[in-house]
Amino acid sequence: MSEPGQIIKKLREQKNWSLREVEKRIGIDYSVISRIESGKRPLKDQEIKAFADLFGVTTAYILGEEKKEIDVAGEKITLDKDEYEVFKEILKHKTLFHDLKENPEKNVRQLIKSYELYKKYVKEALKDDNDYLE
Protein backbone atom coordinates (compact mmCIF):
# COMPACT_ATOMS: atom_id res chain seq x y z
CA MET A 1 0.00 0.00 0.00
CA SER A 2 1.22 3.50 -0.74
CA GLU A 3 2.27 5.81 2.02
CA PRO A 4 0.11 8.92 2.53
CA GLY A 5 3.01 11.20 1.58
CA GLN A 6 3.46 9.42 -1.75
CA ILE A 7 -0.27 9.71 -2.41
CA ILE A 8 -0.24 13.44 -1.63
CA LYS A 9 2.78 13.99 -3.87
CA LYS A 10 1.11 12.09 -6.72
CA LEU A 11 -2.08 14.14 -6.36
CA ARG A 12 -0.08 17.39 -6.23
CA GLU A 13 1.91 16.46 -9.33
CA GLN A 14 -1.27 15.49 -11.20
CA LYS A 15 -2.44 19.07 -10.69
CA ASN A 16 1.00 20.42 -11.65
CA TRP A 17 1.14 22.31 -8.37
CA SER A 18 4.35 23.29 -6.64
CA LEU A 19 4.82 22.88 -2.91
CA ARG A 20 4.36 26.64 -2.61
CA GLU A 21 1.03 26.45 -4.47
CA VAL A 22 -0.26 23.84 -2.04
CA GLU A 23 1.02 25.96 0.85
CA LYS A 24 -1.06 28.91 -0.43
CA ARG A 25 -4.17 26.75 -0.83
CA ILE A 26 -4.19 25.04 2.59
CA GLY A 27 -1.86 27.10 4.78
CA ILE A 28 0.64 24.35 5.58
CA ASP A 29 4.26 25.48 5.18
CA TYR A 30 5.85 24.08 2.02
CA SER A 31 8.76 22.60 3.98
CA VAL A 32 6.29 20.64 6.12
CA ILE A 33 4.54 19.41 2.98
CA SER A 34 7.89 18.33 1.58
CA ARG A 35 8.67 16.34 4.73
CA ILE A 36 5.20 14.76 4.65
CA GLU A 37 5.64 13.76 1.00
CA SER A 38 9.05 12.24 1.68
CA GLY A 39 7.71 10.29 4.67
CA LYS A 40 9.92 12.16 7.14
CA ARG A 41 6.93 13.57 9.03
CA PRO A 42 3.61 11.90 9.81
CA LEU A 43 0.34 13.60 8.99
CA LYS A 44 -1.81 15.11 11.72
CA ASP A 45 -5.54 14.38 11.61
CA GLN A 46 -6.47 17.92 10.54
CA GLU A 47 -3.85 17.79 7.75
CA ILE A 48 -5.30 14.54 6.39
CA LYS A 49 -8.68 16.27 6.12
CA ALA A 50 -7.13 19.40 4.58
CA PHE A 51 -5.33 17.41 1.88
CA ALA A 52 -8.42 15.29 1.17
CA ASP A 53 -10.56 18.44 0.76
CA LEU A 54 -7.92 20.13 -1.38
CA PHE A 55 -7.62 17.23 -3.82
CA GLY A 56 -11.29 16.21 -3.74
CA VAL A 57 -10.66 12.71 -2.38
CA THR A 58 -11.59 10.89 0.81
CA THR A 59 -9.38 10.71 3.87
CA ALA A 60 -9.32 6.94 3.31
CA TYR A 61 -7.81 7.61 -0.12
CA ILE A 62 -5.09 9.83 1.40
CA LEU A 63 -4.34 7.06 3.91
CA GLY A 64 -4.22 4.45 1.13
CA GLU A 65 -7.17 2.54 2.56
CA GLU A 66 -9.82 3.09 -0.08
CA LYS A 67 -11.15 0.07 -1.92
CA LYS A 68 -12.65 0.01 -5.41
CA GLU A 69 -15.32 -2.38 -6.61
CA ILE A 70 -15.18 -3.38 -10.26
CA ASP A 71 -17.45 -5.56 -12.37
CA VAL A 72 -15.77 -8.18 -14.53
CA ALA A 73 -17.88 -10.60 -16.54
CA GLY A 74 -20.81 -9.89 -14.23
CA GLU A 75 -18.86 -10.57 -11.04
CA LYS A 76 -18.09 -7.86 -8.46
CA ILE A 77 -14.43 -7.77 -7.39
CA THR A 78 -13.05 -5.52 -4.64
CA LEU A 79 -9.51 -4.24 -5.15
CA ASP A 80 -7.37 -2.12 -2.90
CA LYS A 81 -6.18 1.23 -4.25
CA ASP A 82 -2.85 -0.07 -5.55
CA GLU A 83 -4.46 -3.06 -7.25
CA TYR A 84 -7.00 -0.74 -8.84
CA GLU A 85 -4.27 1.57 -10.18
CA VAL A 86 -2.49 -1.41 -11.77
CA PHE A 87 -5.81 -2.69 -13.14
CA LYS A 88 -6.44 0.70 -14.80
CA GLU A 89 -3.05 0.41 -16.52
CA ILE A 90 -3.86 -3.11 -17.67
CA LEU A 91 -7.20 -1.92 -19.06
CA LYS A 92 -5.26 0.08 -21.63
CA HIS A 93 -4.29 -3.26 -23.21
CA LYS A 94 -7.64 -4.75 -24.22
CA THR A 95 -6.11 -7.83 -25.84
CA LEU A 96 -5.28 -9.17 -22.36
CA PHE A 97 -8.97 -9.63 -21.52
CA HIS A 98 -10.04 -12.47 -23.75
CA ASP A 99 -10.28 -15.12 -20.97
CA LEU A 100 -11.84 -13.30 -18.04
CA LYS A 101 -15.32 -14.84 -18.19
CA GLU A 102 -14.30 -17.97 -16.29
CA ASN A 103 -13.28 -17.19 -12.70
CA PRO A 104 -12.88 -13.42 -13.24
CA GLU A 105 -11.57 -12.60 -9.76
CA LYS A 106 -8.74 -15.14 -9.97
CA ASN A 107 -7.85 -14.03 -13.51
CA VAL A 108 -7.89 -10.31 -12.65
CA ARG A 109 -5.62 -10.88 -9.67
CA GLN A 110 -3.28 -12.99 -11.83
CA LEU A 111 -3.21 -10.22 -14.45
CA ILE A 112 -2.36 -7.64 -11.78
CA LYS A 113 0.42 -9.79 -10.34
CA SER A 114 1.80 -10.55 -13.81
CA TYR A 115 1.78 -6.87 -14.74
CA GLU A 116 3.54 -5.88 -11.51
CA LEU A 117 6.21 -8.56 -12.10
CA TYR A 118 6.59 -7.37 -15.68
CA LYS A 119 7.09 -3.76 -14.56
CA LYS A 120 9.65 -4.87 -11.98
CA TYR A 121 11.48 -6.94 -14.61
CA VAL A 122 11.55 -4.05 -17.09
CA LYS A 123 12.78 -1.64 -14.42
CA GLU A 124 15.59 -4.04 -13.48
CA ALA A 125 16.45 -4.66 -17.14
CA LEU A 126 16.65 -0.94 -17.84
CA LYS A 127 18.76 -0.40 -14.73
CA ASP A 128 21.14 -3.12 -15.92
CA ASP A 129 21.26 -1.53 -19.39
CA ASN A 130 22.08 1.84 -17.86
CA ASP A 131 24.88 0.25 -15.80
CA TYR A 132 26.21 -1.33 -18.97
CA LEU A 133 26.14 1.96 -20.84
CA GLU A 134 28.16 3.84 -18.19
PDB file of C-alpha atoms in Angstrom:
ATOM      1  CA  MET A   1       0.000   0.000   0.000  1.00  0.00           C
ATOM      2  CA  SER A   2       1.217   3.499  -0.742  1.00  0.00           C
ATOM      3  CA  GLU A   3       2.275   5.809   2.021  1.00  0.00           C
ATOM      4  CA  PRO A   4       0.115   8.924   2.532  1.00  0.00           C
ATOM      5  CA  GLY A   5       3.010  11.201   1.578  1.00  0.00           C
ATOM      6  CA  GLN A   6       3.460   9.415  -1.748  1.00  0.00           C
ATOM      7  CA  ILE A   7      -0.272   9.708  -2.412  1.00  0.00           C
ATOM      8  CA  ILE A   8      -0.236  13.438  -1.629  1.00  0.00           C
ATOM      9  CA  LYS A   9       2.782  13.986  -3.873  1.00  0.00           C
ATOM     10  CA  LYS A  10       1.115  12.086  -6.722  1.00  0.00           C
ATOM     11  CA  LEU A  11      -2.081  14.143  -6.358  1.00  0.00           C
ATOM     12  CA  ARG A  12      -0.084  17.389  -6.231  1.00  0.00           C
ATOM     13  CA  GLU A  13       1.911  16.464  -9.327  1.00  0.00           C
ATOM     14  CA  GLN A  14      -1.272  15.488 -11.198  1.00  0.00           C
ATOM     15  CA  LYS A  15      -2.442  19.074 -10.687  1.00  0.00           C
ATOM     16  CA  ASN A  16       0.998  20.423 -11.654  1.00  0.00           C
ATOM     17  CA  TRP A  17       1.137  22.305  -8.366  1.00  0.00           C
ATOM     18  CA  SER A  18       4.354  23.293  -6.643  1.00  0.00           C
ATOM     19  CA  LEU A  19       4.815  22.877  -2.912  1.00  0.00           C
ATOM     20  CA  ARG A  20       4.362  26.644  -2.609  1.00  0.00           C
ATOM     21  CA  GLU A  21       1.031  26.450  -4.473  1.00  0.00           C
ATOM     22  CA  VAL A  22      -0.256  23.836  -2.036  1.00  0.00           C
ATOM     23  CA  GLU A  23       1.020  25.962   0.853  1.00  0.00           C
ATOM     24  CA  LYS A  24      -1.060  28.913  -0.434  1.00  0.00           C
ATOM     25  CA  ARG A  25      -4.166  26.754  -0.826  1.00  0.00           C
ATOM     26  CA  ILE A  26      -4.189  25.039   2.590  1.00  0.00           C
ATOM     27  CA  GLY A  27      -1.865  27.096   4.783  1.00  0.00           C
ATOM     28  CA  ILE A  28       0.640  24.349   5.579  1.00  0.00           C
ATOM     29  CA  ASP A  29       4.261  25.476   5.183  1.00  0.00           C
ATOM     30  CA  TYR A  30       5.854  24.083   2.019  1.00  0.00           C
ATOM     31  CA  SER A  31       8.763  22.605   3.983  1.00  0.00           C
ATOM     32  CA  VAL A  32       6.290  20.641   6.124  1.00  0.00           C
ATOM     33  CA  ILE A  33       4.538  19.414   2.978  1.00  0.00           C
ATOM     34  CA  SER A  34       7.894  18.328   1.577  1.00  0.00           C
ATOM     35  CA  ARG A  35       8.672  16.335   4.732  1.00  0.00           C
ATOM     36  CA  ILE A  36       5.199  14.755   4.654  1.00  0.00           C
ATOM     37  CA  GLU A  37       5.638  13.764   0.996  1.00  0.00           C
ATOM     38  CA  SER A  38       9.049  12.235   1.684  1.00  0.00           C
ATOM     39  CA  GLY A  39       7.714  10.292   4.666  1.00  0.00           C
ATOM     40  CA  LYS A  40       9.921  12.158   7.140  1.00  0.00           C
ATOM     41  CA  ARG A  41       6.934  13.567   9.032  1.00  0.00           C
ATOM     42  CA  PRO A  42       3.607  11.898   9.809  1.00  0.00           C
ATOM     43  CA  LEU A  43       0.344  13.597   8.993  1.00  0.00           C
ATOM     44  CA  LYS A  44      -1.807  15.111  11.721  1.00  0.00           C
ATOM     45  CA  ASP A  45      -5.535  14.381  11.605  1.00  0.00           C
ATOM     46  CA  GLN A  46      -6.469  17.916  10.535  1.00  0.00           C
ATOM     47  CA  GLU A  47      -3.849  17.789   7.751  1.00  0.00           C
ATOM     48  CA  ILE A  48      -5.299  14.541   6.388  1.00  0.00           C
ATOM     49  CA  LYS A  49      -8.682  16.270   6.118  1.00  0.00           C
ATOM     50  CA  ALA A  50      -7.134  19.401   4.576  1.00  0.00           C
ATOM     51  CA  PHE A  51      -5.328  17.406   1.878  1.00  0.00           C
ATOM     52  CA  ALA A  52      -8.423  15.295   1.168  1.00  0.00           C
ATOM     53  CA  ASP A  53     -10.558  18.438   0.759  1.00  0.00           C
ATOM     54  CA  LEU A  54      -7.916  20.133  -1.379  1.00  0.00           C
ATOM     55  CA  PHE A  55      -7.621  17.228  -3.821  1.00  0.00           C
ATOM     56  CA  GLY A  56     -11.285  16.210  -3.738  1.00  0.00           C
ATOM     57  CA  VAL A  57     -10.661  12.709  -2.380  1.00  0.00           C
ATOM     58  CA  THR A  58     -11.587  10.894   0.807  1.00  0.00           C
ATOM     59  CA  THR A  59      -9.384  10.710   3.873  1.00  0.00           C
ATOM     60  CA  ALA A  60      -9.324   6.939   3.307  1.00  0.00           C
ATOM     61  CA  TYR A  61      -7.807   7.613  -0.121  1.00  0.00           C
ATOM     62  CA  ILE A  62      -5.091   9.825   1.404  1.00  0.00           C
ATOM     63  CA  LEU A  63      -4.342   7.063   3.910  1.00  0.00           C
ATOM     64  CA  GLY A  64      -4.218   4.448   1.134  1.00  0.00           C
ATOM     65  CA  GLU A  65      -7.166   2.539   2.556  1.00  0.00           C
ATOM     66  CA  GLU A  66      -9.822   3.088  -0.075  1.00  0.00           C
ATOM     67  CA  LYS A  67     -11.154   0.067  -1.919  1.00  0.00           C
ATOM     68  CA  LYS A  68     -12.653   0.005  -5.413  1.00  0.00           C
ATOM     69  CA  GLU A  69     -15.316  -2.376  -6.606  1.00  0.00           C
ATOM     70  CA  ILE A  70     -15.178  -3.378 -10.258  1.00  0.00           C
ATOM     71  CA  ASP A  71     -17.454  -5.556 -12.370  1.00  0.00           C
ATOM     72  CA  VAL A  72     -15.767  -8.182 -14.535  1.00  0.00           C
ATOM     73  CA  ALA A  73     -17.884 -10.596 -16.542  1.00  0.00           C
ATOM     74  CA  GLY A  74     -20.815  -9.892 -14.226  1.00  0.00           C
ATOM     75  CA  GLU A  75     -18.859 -10.574 -11.037  1.00  0.00           C
ATOM     76  CA  LYS A  76     -18.090  -7.865  -8.459  1.00  0.00           C
ATOM     77  CA  ILE A  77     -14.427  -7.766  -7.392  1.00  0.00           C
ATOM     78  CA  THR A  78     -13.050  -5.523  -4.636  1.00  0.00           C
ATOM     79  CA  LEU A  79      -9.510  -4.237  -5.151  1.00  0.00           C
ATOM     80  CA  ASP A  80      -7.372  -2.117  -2.897  1.00  0.00           C
ATOM     81  CA  LYS A  81      -6.183   1.227  -4.251  1.00  0.00           C
ATOM     82  CA  ASP A  82      -2.846  -0.066  -5.546  1.00  0.00           C
ATOM     83  CA  GLU A  83      -4.456  -3.062  -7.247  1.00  0.00           C
ATOM     84  CA  TYR A  84      -6.998  -0.737  -8.837  1.00  0.00           C
ATOM     85  CA  GLU A  85      -4.268   1.569 -10.181  1.00  0.00           C
ATOM     86  CA  VAL A  86      -2.491  -1.414 -11.772  1.00  0.00           C
ATOM     87  CA  PHE A  87      -5.808  -2.692 -13.136  1.00  0.00           C
ATOM     88  CA  LYS A  88      -6.444   0.697 -14.796  1.00  0.00           C
ATOM     89  CA  GLU A  89      -3.047   0.408 -16.519  1.00  0.00           C
ATOM     90  CA  ILE A  90      -3.857  -3.113 -17.670  1.00  0.00           C
ATOM     91  CA  LEU A  91      -7.200  -1.922 -19.062  1.00  0.00           C
ATOM     92  CA  LYS A  92      -5.261   0.085 -21.631  1.00  0.00           C
ATOM     93  CA  HIS A  93      -4.287  -3.255 -23.214  1.00  0.00           C
ATOM     94  CA  LYS A  94      -7.642  -4.753 -24.218  1.00  0.00           C
ATOM     95  CA  THR A  95      -6.109  -7.832 -25.839  1.00  0.00           C
ATOM     96  CA  LEU A  96      -5.282  -9.174 -22.361  1.00  0.00           C
ATOM     97  CA  PHE A  97      -8.970  -9.628 -21.521  1.00  0.00           C
ATOM     98  CA  HIS A  98     -10.039 -12.470 -23.749  1.00  0.00           C
ATOM     99  CA  ASP A  99     -10.275 -15.123 -20.973  1.00  0.00           C
ATOM    100  CA  LEU A 100     -11.839 -13.296 -18.040  1.00  0.00           C
ATOM    101  CA  LYS A 101     -15.319 -14.836 -18.193  1.00  0.00           C
ATOM    102  CA  GLU A 102     -14.302 -17.966 -16.291  1.00  0.00           C
ATOM    103  CA  ASN A 103     -13.280 -17.188 -12.702  1.00  0.00           C
ATOM    104  CA  PRO A 104     -12.879 -13.417 -13.244  1.00  0.00           C
ATOM    105  CA  GLU A 105     -11.570 -12.602  -9.761  1.00  0.00           C
ATOM    106  CA  LYS A 106      -8.744 -15.138  -9.970  1.00  0.00           C
ATOM    107  CA  ASN A 107      -7.853 -14.026 -13.506  1.00  0.00           C
ATOM    108  CA  VAL A 108      -7.894 -10.306 -12.653  1.00  0.00           C
ATOM    109  CA  ARG A 109      -5.619 -10.884  -9.673  1.00  0.00           C
ATOM    110  CA  GLN A 110      -3.279 -12.993 -11.831  1.00  0.00           C
ATOM    111  CA  LEU A 111      -3.205 -10.221 -14.449  1.00  0.00           C
ATOM    112  CA  ILE A 112      -2.360  -7.640 -11.783  1.00  0.00           C
ATOM    113  CA  LYS A 113       0.418  -9.792 -10.336  1.00  0.00           C
ATOM    114  CA  SER A 114       1.802 -10.545 -13.811  1.00  0.00           C
ATOM    115  CA  TYR A 115       1.782  -6.874 -14.737  1.00  0.00           C
ATOM    116  CA  GLU A 116       3.544  -5.878 -11.510  1.00  0.00           C
ATOM    117  CA  LEU A 117       6.207  -8.559 -12.099  1.00  0.00           C
ATOM    118  CA  TYR A 118       6.586  -7.366 -15.683  1.00  0.00           C
ATOM    119  CA  LYS A 119       7.087  -3.757 -14.565  1.00  0.00           C
ATOM    120  CA  LYS A 120       9.646  -4.869 -11.976  1.00  0.00           C
ATOM    121  CA  TYR A 121      11.479  -6.942 -14.606  1.00  0.00           C
ATOM    122  CA  VAL A 122      11.546  -4.053 -17.092  1.00  0.00           C
ATOM    123  CA  LYS A 123      12.776  -1.641 -14.417  1.00  0.00           C
ATOM    124  CA  GLU A 124      15.585  -4.039 -13.479  1.00  0.00           C
ATOM    125  CA  ALA A 125      16.446  -4.661 -17.137  1.00  0.00           C
ATOM    126  CA  LEU A 126      16.647  -0.937 -17.837  1.00  0.00           C
ATOM    127  CA  LYS A 127      18.761  -0.399 -14.729  1.00  0.00           C
ATOM    128  CA  ASP A 128      21.138  -3.123 -15.924  1.00  0.00           C
ATOM    129  CA  ASP A 129      21.259  -1.532 -19.391  1.00  0.00           C
ATOM    130  CA  ASN A 130      22.084   1.836 -17.855  1.00  0.00           C
ATOM    131  CA  ASP A 131      24.882   0.253 -15.801  1.00  0.00           C
ATOM    132  CA  TYR A 132      26.214  -1.334 -18.966  1.00  0.00           C
ATOM    133  CA  LEU A 133      26.142   1.965 -20.840  1.00  0.00           C
ATOM    134  CA  GLU A 134      28.156   3.842 -18.187  1.00  0.00           C
TER     135      GLU A 134
END
